[in-house]
Amino acid sequence: MSGIKKILIAGGTHGNEMTGIFLVRNWMTTLPAQIAGLDFSLELLLANPEAIRLGRRYAEFDLNRAFAPSLLNTSNPPQKLDISRAREINRTYGPKGSPQAPDLAIDLHNSTANMGISLIVNEPDAPMKRILSILSFEFPLVRLVYQPESLATSPYLPSIARHDLTIEVGPQAHGTLKASLFHATESLVIRLLGLVAEYNSGNLALTPHPTLVYTQTGTLDYPRQEDGSLRAMIHPKLEGADFRAVDPGSPLFQHFDGTEELWPGPQTIWPCFIGEAAYLEKHIAMSVLTKSTESW
């Protein structure tokens, strides 16, 4: 990568995730002094104004699942308001994957799960890995999550750029703000942009370092009845236990009569997004991760 010269920061991709909304609004008024004059162009985007107005995740369709090529294809009728908005964003800041697209898109989210500050990437190159590794050492809440999906086919908003970064911050109830998480997120984004500037100027050492990385391998749904209703809940021992080891035979779910469902294995997993409220409709109780030390 020759440089990270064009950056897009989005908040409000989900209209009830307030940290990104207020960070972008505040920066639209006054940029922090630490990043004023740095050598890249910065665009700020409130991604889904209608969902923000409604105070809910989306209006008719999840905007952060609307950037798949089939949905961006303008030969197909958009049908849903949020899909039309995805196409507008793609026209304005893309097209997706083109030379005109941002070098880096950063999408700010909140989660009801105990995610800390999770930095989720799909196709990081060596400079991005080095930047993310530095952040993971400097910020105690940070965890690195590698999501091995192609940006070309990804449905997520940051996939319009040549390099993507989703920042998931929690636990935070939808429709609320937490000052501690807001300021931690802002500090991290400021530092990230500073590291980008160091890289652009040739002053960032790119020697890889051993770095803890979680890799997503799949998801688990809740146990359900034939009609789709829940048969069980997240087990009490797993509540808020994101990124903790779950060994074979450990409890995952608890039925309403108190009986347990255990992780059958055969390997240890490190789940995240445990009990994320917005994922109930997506039939996801948690994401399944492996844990390893990588050279980043």
GROMACS .gro file of C-alpha atoms in nm:
model
  296
    1MET     CA    1   0.000   0.000   0.000
    2SER     CA    2   0.153   0.328  -0.111
    3GLY     CA    3  -0.022   0.542   0.148
    4ILE     CA    4  -0.347   0.601   0.332
    5LYS     CA    5  -0.440   0.937   0.185
    6LYS     CA    6  -0.820   0.928   0.183
    7ILE     CA    7  -1.008   0.827   0.498
    8LEU     CA    8  -1.381   0.797   0.563
    9ILE     CA    9  -1.515   0.783   0.919
   10ALA     CA   10  -1.880   0.680   0.950
   11GLY     CA   11  -2.113   0.694   1.249
   12GLY     CA   12  -2.480   0.615   1.262
   13THR     CA   13  -2.469   0.322   1.024
   14HIS     CA   14  -2.707   0.193   1.289
   15GLY     CA   15  -2.929   0.474   1.407
   16ASN     CA   16  -2.940   0.373   1.774
   17GLU     CA   17  -2.564   0.331   1.826
   18MET     CA   18  -2.482   0.665   1.975
   19THR     CA   19  -2.104   0.680   2.023
   20GLY     CA   20  -2.031   0.702   1.652
   21ILE     CA   21  -2.320   0.941   1.589
   22PHE     CA   22  -2.201   1.192   1.847
   23LEU     CA   23  -1.832   1.153   1.766
   24VAL     CA   24  -1.897   1.228   1.398
   25ARG     CA   25  -2.136   1.516   1.481
   26ASN     CA   26  -1.884   1.673   1.714
   27TRP     CA   27  -1.598   1.634   1.467
   28MET     CA   28  -1.810   1.785   1.191
   29THR     CA   29  -1.822   2.098   1.408
   30THR     CA   30  -1.462   2.096   1.535
   31LEU     CA   31  -1.187   1.850   1.455
   32PRO     CA   32  -0.962   1.755   1.748
   33ALA     CA   33  -0.642   1.958   1.749
   34GLN     CA   34  -0.433   1.639   1.741
   35ILE     CA   35  -0.542   1.556   1.385
   36ALA     CA   36  -0.576   1.902   1.235
   37GLY     CA   37  -0.337   1.937   0.944
   38LEU     CA   38  -0.238   1.573   0.914
   39ASP     CA   39  -0.145   1.462   0.563
   40PHE     CA   40  -0.461   1.286   0.451
   41SER     CA   41  -0.810   1.390   0.351
   42LEU     CA   42  -1.080   1.306   0.604
   43GLU     CA   43  -1.450   1.266   0.525
   44LEU     CA   44  -1.708   1.238   0.803
   45LEU     CA   45  -2.036   1.061   0.739
   46LEU     CA   46  -2.361   1.019   0.931
   47ALA     CA   47  -2.446   0.707   0.740
   48ASN     CA   48  -2.818   0.650   0.801
   49PRO     CA   49  -2.996   0.979   0.880
   50GLU     CA   50  -3.343   0.821   0.866
   51ALA     CA   51  -3.253   0.550   1.116
   52ILE     CA   52  -3.093   0.816   1.337
   53ARG     CA   53  -3.415   1.019   1.318
   54LEU     CA   54  -3.620   0.711   1.408
   55GLY     CA   55  -3.379   0.616   1.688
   56ARG     CA   56  -3.355   0.255   1.577
   57ARG     CA   57  -3.105   0.026   1.408
   58TYR     CA   58  -3.241   0.074   1.056
   59ALA     CA   59  -3.550   0.198   0.877
   60GLU     CA   60  -3.637  -0.104   0.661
   61PHE     CA   61  -3.318  -0.303   0.601
   62ASP     CA   62  -2.989  -0.325   0.790
   63LEU     CA   63  -2.765  -0.069   0.618
   64ASN     CA   64  -2.459  -0.257   0.737
   65ARG     CA   65  -2.570  -0.558   0.534
   66ALA     CA   66  -2.656  -0.354   0.223
   67PHE     CA   67  -2.313  -0.321   0.057
   68ALA     CA   68  -2.307  -0.662  -0.110
   69PRO     CA   69  -2.258  -0.625  -0.486
   70SER     CA   70  -2.605  -0.766  -0.560
   71LEU     CA   71  -2.770  -0.497  -0.346
   72LEU     CA   72  -2.554  -0.217  -0.484
   73ASN     CA   73  -2.639  -0.322  -0.840
   74THR     CA   74  -2.853  -0.036  -0.970
   75SER     CA   75  -3.017  -0.255  -1.233
   76ASN     CA   76  -3.217  -0.412  -0.950
   77PRO     CA   77  -3.493  -0.203  -0.787
   78PRO     CA   78  -3.375  -0.099  -0.437
   79GLN     CA   79  -3.714  -0.174  -0.269
   80LYS     CA   80  -3.589  -0.070   0.076
   81LEU     CA   81  -3.498   0.282   0.190
   82ASP     CA   82  -3.172   0.168   0.350
   83ILE     CA   83  -3.060  -0.006   0.031
   84SER     CA   84  -3.117   0.318  -0.158
   85ARG     CA   85  -2.902   0.490   0.104
   86ALA     CA   86  -2.626   0.229   0.057
   87ARG     CA   87  -2.626   0.301  -0.316
   88GLU     CA   88  -2.609   0.675  -0.249
   89ILE     CA   89  -2.309   0.625  -0.019
   90ASN     CA   90  -2.146   0.401  -0.278
   91ARG     CA   91  -2.196   0.664  -0.550
   92THR     CA   92  -2.063   0.944  -0.332
   93TYR     CA   93  -1.764   0.773  -0.172
   94GLY     CA   94  -1.700   0.478  -0.405
   95PRO     CA   95  -1.771   0.299  -0.617
   96LYS     CA   96  -1.682   0.006  -0.396
   97GLY     CA   97  -1.329  -0.115  -0.457
   98SER     CA   98  -1.252   0.147  -0.722
   99PRO     CA   99  -0.944   0.374  -0.733
  100GLN     CA  100  -1.176   0.661  -0.633
  101ALA     CA  101  -1.288   0.486  -0.315
  102PRO     CA  102  -1.134   0.570   0.024
  103ASP     CA  103  -0.804   0.412   0.117
  104LEU     CA  104  -0.954   0.337   0.458
  105ALA     CA  105  -1.311   0.338   0.588
  106ILE     CA  106  -1.366   0.335   0.964
  107ASP     CA  107  -1.718   0.249   1.084
  108LEU     CA  108  -1.806   0.324   1.447
  109HIS     CA  109  -2.051   0.092   1.625
  110ASN     CA  110  -2.182   0.009   1.969
  111SER     CA  111  -2.269  -0.336   2.098
  112THR     CA  112  -2.477  -0.445   2.394
  113ALA     CA  113  -2.220  -0.724   2.436
  114ASN     CA  114  -1.903  -0.686   2.642
  115MET     CA  115  -1.684  -0.613   2.339
  116GLY     CA  116  -1.452  -0.354   2.494
  117ILE     CA  117  -1.310  -0.180   2.187
  118SER     CA  118  -1.296  -0.450   1.923
  119LEU     CA  119  -1.117  -0.366   1.599
  120ILE     CA  120  -1.261  -0.586   1.325
  121VAL     CA  121  -1.085  -0.618   0.989
  122ASN     CA  122  -1.129  -0.833   0.679
  123GLU     CA  123  -0.822  -0.789   0.459
  124PRO     CA  124  -0.547  -0.603   0.649
  125ASP     CA  125  -0.214  -0.558   0.476
  126ALA     CA  126   0.120  -0.528   0.660
  127PRO     CA  127   0.093  -0.153   0.743
  128MET     CA  128  -0.264  -0.190   0.873
  129LYS     CA  129  -0.163  -0.492   1.080
  130ARG     CA  130   0.123  -0.293   1.233
  131ILE     CA  131  -0.107   0.000   1.315
  132LEU     CA  132  -0.368  -0.226   1.471
  133SER     CA  133  -0.105  -0.416   1.667
  134ILE     CA  134   0.027  -0.092   1.817
  135LEU     CA  135  -0.326   0.006   1.919
  136SER     CA  136  -0.380  -0.332   2.085
  137PHE     CA  137  -0.071  -0.278   2.301
  138GLU     CA  138  -0.146   0.085   2.387
  139PHE     CA  139  -0.517   0.056   2.470
  140PRO     CA  140  -0.615  -0.202   2.734
  141LEU     CA  141  -0.974  -0.235   2.607
  142VAL     CA  142  -0.867  -0.320   2.252
  143ARG     CA  143  -0.905  -0.665   2.098
  144LEU     CA  144  -0.821  -0.747   1.737
  145VAL     CA  145  -1.075  -0.954   1.545
  146TYR     CA  146  -0.989  -1.089   1.202
  147GLN     CA  147  -1.296  -1.165   0.994
  148PRO     CA  148  -1.172  -1.359   0.691
  149GLU     CA  149  -1.416  -1.229   0.430
  150SER     CA  150  -1.346  -1.075   0.092
  151LEU     CA  151  -1.410  -0.702   0.075
  152ALA     CA  152  -1.535  -0.751  -0.281
  153THR     CA  153  -1.832  -0.955  -0.160
  154SER     CA  154  -1.869  -0.816   0.192
  155PRO     CA  155  -2.206  -0.656   0.280
  156TYR     CA  156  -2.055  -0.416   0.538
  157LEU     CA  157  -2.019  -0.041   0.484
  158PRO     CA  158  -1.638  -0.025   0.527
  159SER     CA  159  -1.601  -0.269   0.237
  160ILE     CA  160  -1.643   0.021  -0.006
  161ALA     CA  161  -1.283   0.118   0.078
  162ARG     CA  162  -0.958  -0.052  -0.013
  163HIS     CA  163  -0.902  -0.116   0.357
  164ASP     CA  164  -1.174  -0.160   0.617
  165LEU     CA  165  -1.202  -0.118   0.992
  166THR     CA  166  -1.511  -0.168   1.204
  167ILE     CA  167  -1.486  -0.052   1.565
  168GLU     CA  168  -1.732  -0.223   1.801
  169VAL     CA  169  -1.758  -0.063   2.145
  170GLY     CA  170  -1.949  -0.202   2.440
  171PRO     CA  171  -2.124  -0.297   2.652
  172GLN     CA  172  -2.359  -0.010   2.583
  173ALA     CA  173  -2.736  -0.022   2.558
  174HIS     CA  174  -2.870   0.091   2.223
  175GLY     CA  175  -2.998   0.447   2.228
  176THR     CA  176  -2.766   0.548   2.512
  177LEU     CA  177  -2.426   0.708   2.562
  178LYS     CA  178  -2.147   0.614   2.803
  179ALA     CA  179  -1.895   0.891   2.860
  180SER     CA  180  -1.615   0.646   2.942
  181LEU     CA  181  -1.664   0.453   2.618
  182PHE     CA  182  -1.713   0.769   2.412
  183HIS     CA  183  -1.384   0.920   2.527
  184ALA     CA  184  -1.199   0.588   2.497
  185THR     CA  185  -1.324   0.552   2.139
  186GLU     CA  186  -1.233   0.909   2.049
  187SER     CA  187  -0.883   0.871   2.196
  188LEU     CA  188  -0.830   0.550   2.001
  189VAL     CA  189  -0.946   0.700   1.670
  190ILE     CA  190  -0.722   1.004   1.722
  191ARG     CA  191  -0.424   0.777   1.790
  192LEU     CA  192  -0.510   0.559   1.489
  193LEU     CA  193  -0.511   0.863   1.262
  194GLY     CA  194  -0.180   0.972   1.410
  195LEU     CA  195  -0.030   0.633   1.328
  196VAL     CA  196  -0.164   0.663   0.973
  197ALA     CA  197   0.015   0.997   0.942
  198GLU     CA  198   0.336   0.838   1.072
  199TYR     CA  199   0.305   0.565   0.811
  200ASN     CA  200   0.240   0.813   0.531
  201SER     CA  201   0.552   1.009   0.627
  202GLY     CA  202   0.769   0.696   0.642
  203ASN     CA  203   0.822   0.727   1.018
  204LEU     CA  204   0.632   0.414   1.125
  205ALA     CA  205   0.849   0.107   1.178
  206LEU     CA  206   0.673  -0.183   1.005
  207THR     CA  207   0.860  -0.469   1.174
  208PRO     CA  208   0.592  -0.720   1.278
  209HIS     CA  209   0.545  -0.799   1.645
  210PRO     CA  210   0.377  -1.098   1.814
  211THR     CA  211   0.016  -0.986   1.854
  212LEU     CA  212  -0.292  -1.153   2.001
  213VAL     CA  213  -0.554  -1.196   1.728
  214TYR     CA  214  -0.902  -1.350   1.743
  215THR     CA  215  -1.023  -1.505   1.417
  216GLN     CA  216  -1.393  -1.551   1.350
  217THR     CA  217  -1.482  -1.900   1.232
  218GLY     CA  218  -1.862  -1.886   1.248
  219THR     CA  219  -2.164  -1.810   1.464
  220LEU     CA  220  -2.398  -1.998   1.696
  221ASP     CA  221  -2.772  -1.945   1.719
  222TYR     CA  222  -2.988  -1.988   2.026
  223PRO     CA  223  -3.166  -2.321   2.068
  224ARG     CA  224  -3.509  -2.261   1.913
  225GLN     CA  225  -3.853  -2.416   1.890
  226GLU     CA  226  -3.990  -2.527   1.554
  227ASP     CA  227  -4.173  -2.192   1.524
  228GLY     CA  228  -3.845  -2.003   1.575
  229SER     CA  229  -3.906  -1.894   1.933
  230LEU     CA  230  -3.629  -1.936   2.189
  231ARG     CA  231  -3.586  -2.259   2.384
  232ALA     CA  232  -3.296  -2.127   2.590
  233MET     CA  233  -3.094  -1.822   2.698
  234ILE     CA  234  -2.725  -1.740   2.723
  235HIS     CA  235  -2.595  -1.937   3.018
  236PRO     CA  236  -2.536  -1.720   3.328
  237LYS     CA  237  -2.169  -1.824   3.333
  238LEU     CA  238  -2.131  -1.683   2.983
  239GLU     CA  239  -2.307  -1.350   3.038
  240GLY     CA  240  -2.059  -1.070   2.969
  241ALA     CA  241  -1.781  -1.325   2.914
  242ASP     CA  242  -1.682  -1.215   2.564
  243PHE     CA  243  -1.332  -1.327   2.457
  244ARG     CA  244  -1.304  -1.576   2.745
  245ALA     CA  245  -1.219  -1.938   2.673
  246VAL     CA  246  -1.505  -2.186   2.645
  247ASP     CA  247  -1.375  -2.540   2.666
  248PRO     CA  248  -1.555  -2.850   2.541
  249GLY     CA  249  -1.818  -2.945   2.796
  250SER     CA  250  -1.858  -2.586   2.923
  251PRO     CA  251  -2.210  -2.439   2.938
  252LEU     CA  252  -2.337  -2.224   2.651
  253PHE     CA  253  -2.713  -2.203   2.705
  254GLN     CA  254  -2.962  -2.253   2.983
  255HIS     CA  255  -3.318  -2.366   2.918
  256PHE     CA  256  -3.610  -2.208   3.099
  257ASP     CA  257  -3.635  -2.513   3.324
  258GLY     CA  258  -3.268  -2.471   3.422
  259THR     CA  259  -3.120  -2.751   3.213
  260GLU     CA  260  -2.797  -2.671   3.030
  261GLU     CA  261  -2.662  -2.708   2.679
  262LEU     CA  262  -2.286  -2.752   2.665
  263TRP     CA  263  -2.026  -2.669   2.401
  264PRO     CA  264  -1.957  -3.004   2.233
  265GLY     CA  265  -1.615  -2.901   2.103
  266PRO     CA  266  -1.388  -3.060   2.008
  267GLN     CA  267  -1.180  -2.740   2.036
  268THR     CA  268  -1.178  -2.447   2.278
  269ILE     CA  269  -1.349  -2.133   2.148
  270TRP     CA  270  -1.342  -1.766   2.250
  271PRO     CA  271  -1.690  -1.625   2.173
  272CYS     CA  272  -1.780  -1.259   2.128
  273PHE     CA  273  -2.098  -1.062   2.058
  274ILE     CA  274  -2.245  -1.282   2.330
  275GLY     CA  275  -2.616  -1.203   2.355
  276GLU     CA  276  -2.593  -0.896   2.130
  277ALA     CA  277  -2.948  -0.763   2.131
  278ALA     CA  278  -2.953  -0.667   1.763
  279TYR     CA  279  -2.843  -1.015   1.656
  280LEU     CA  280  -3.148  -1.195   1.792
  281GLU     CA  281  -3.329  -1.127   1.462
  282LYS     CA  282  -3.024  -1.254   1.273
  283HIS     CA  283  -3.033  -1.586   1.460
  284ILE     CA  284  -2.695  -1.521   1.619
  285ALA     CA  285  -2.637  -1.582   1.989
  286MET     CA  286  -2.262  -1.533   1.963
  287SER     CA  287  -1.973  -1.527   1.718
  288VAL     CA  288  -1.723  -1.813   1.743
  289LEU     CA  289  -1.353  -1.723   1.748
  290THR     CA  290  -1.018  -1.892   1.767
  291LYS     CA  291  -0.727  -1.725   1.946
  292SER     CA  292  -0.367  -1.712   1.829
  293THR     CA  293  -0.049  -1.506   1.841
  294GLU     CA  294   0.028  -1.364   1.497
  295SER     CA  295   0.306  -1.146   1.350
  296TRP     CA  296   0.128  -0.812   1.306
   0.00000   0.00000   0.00000
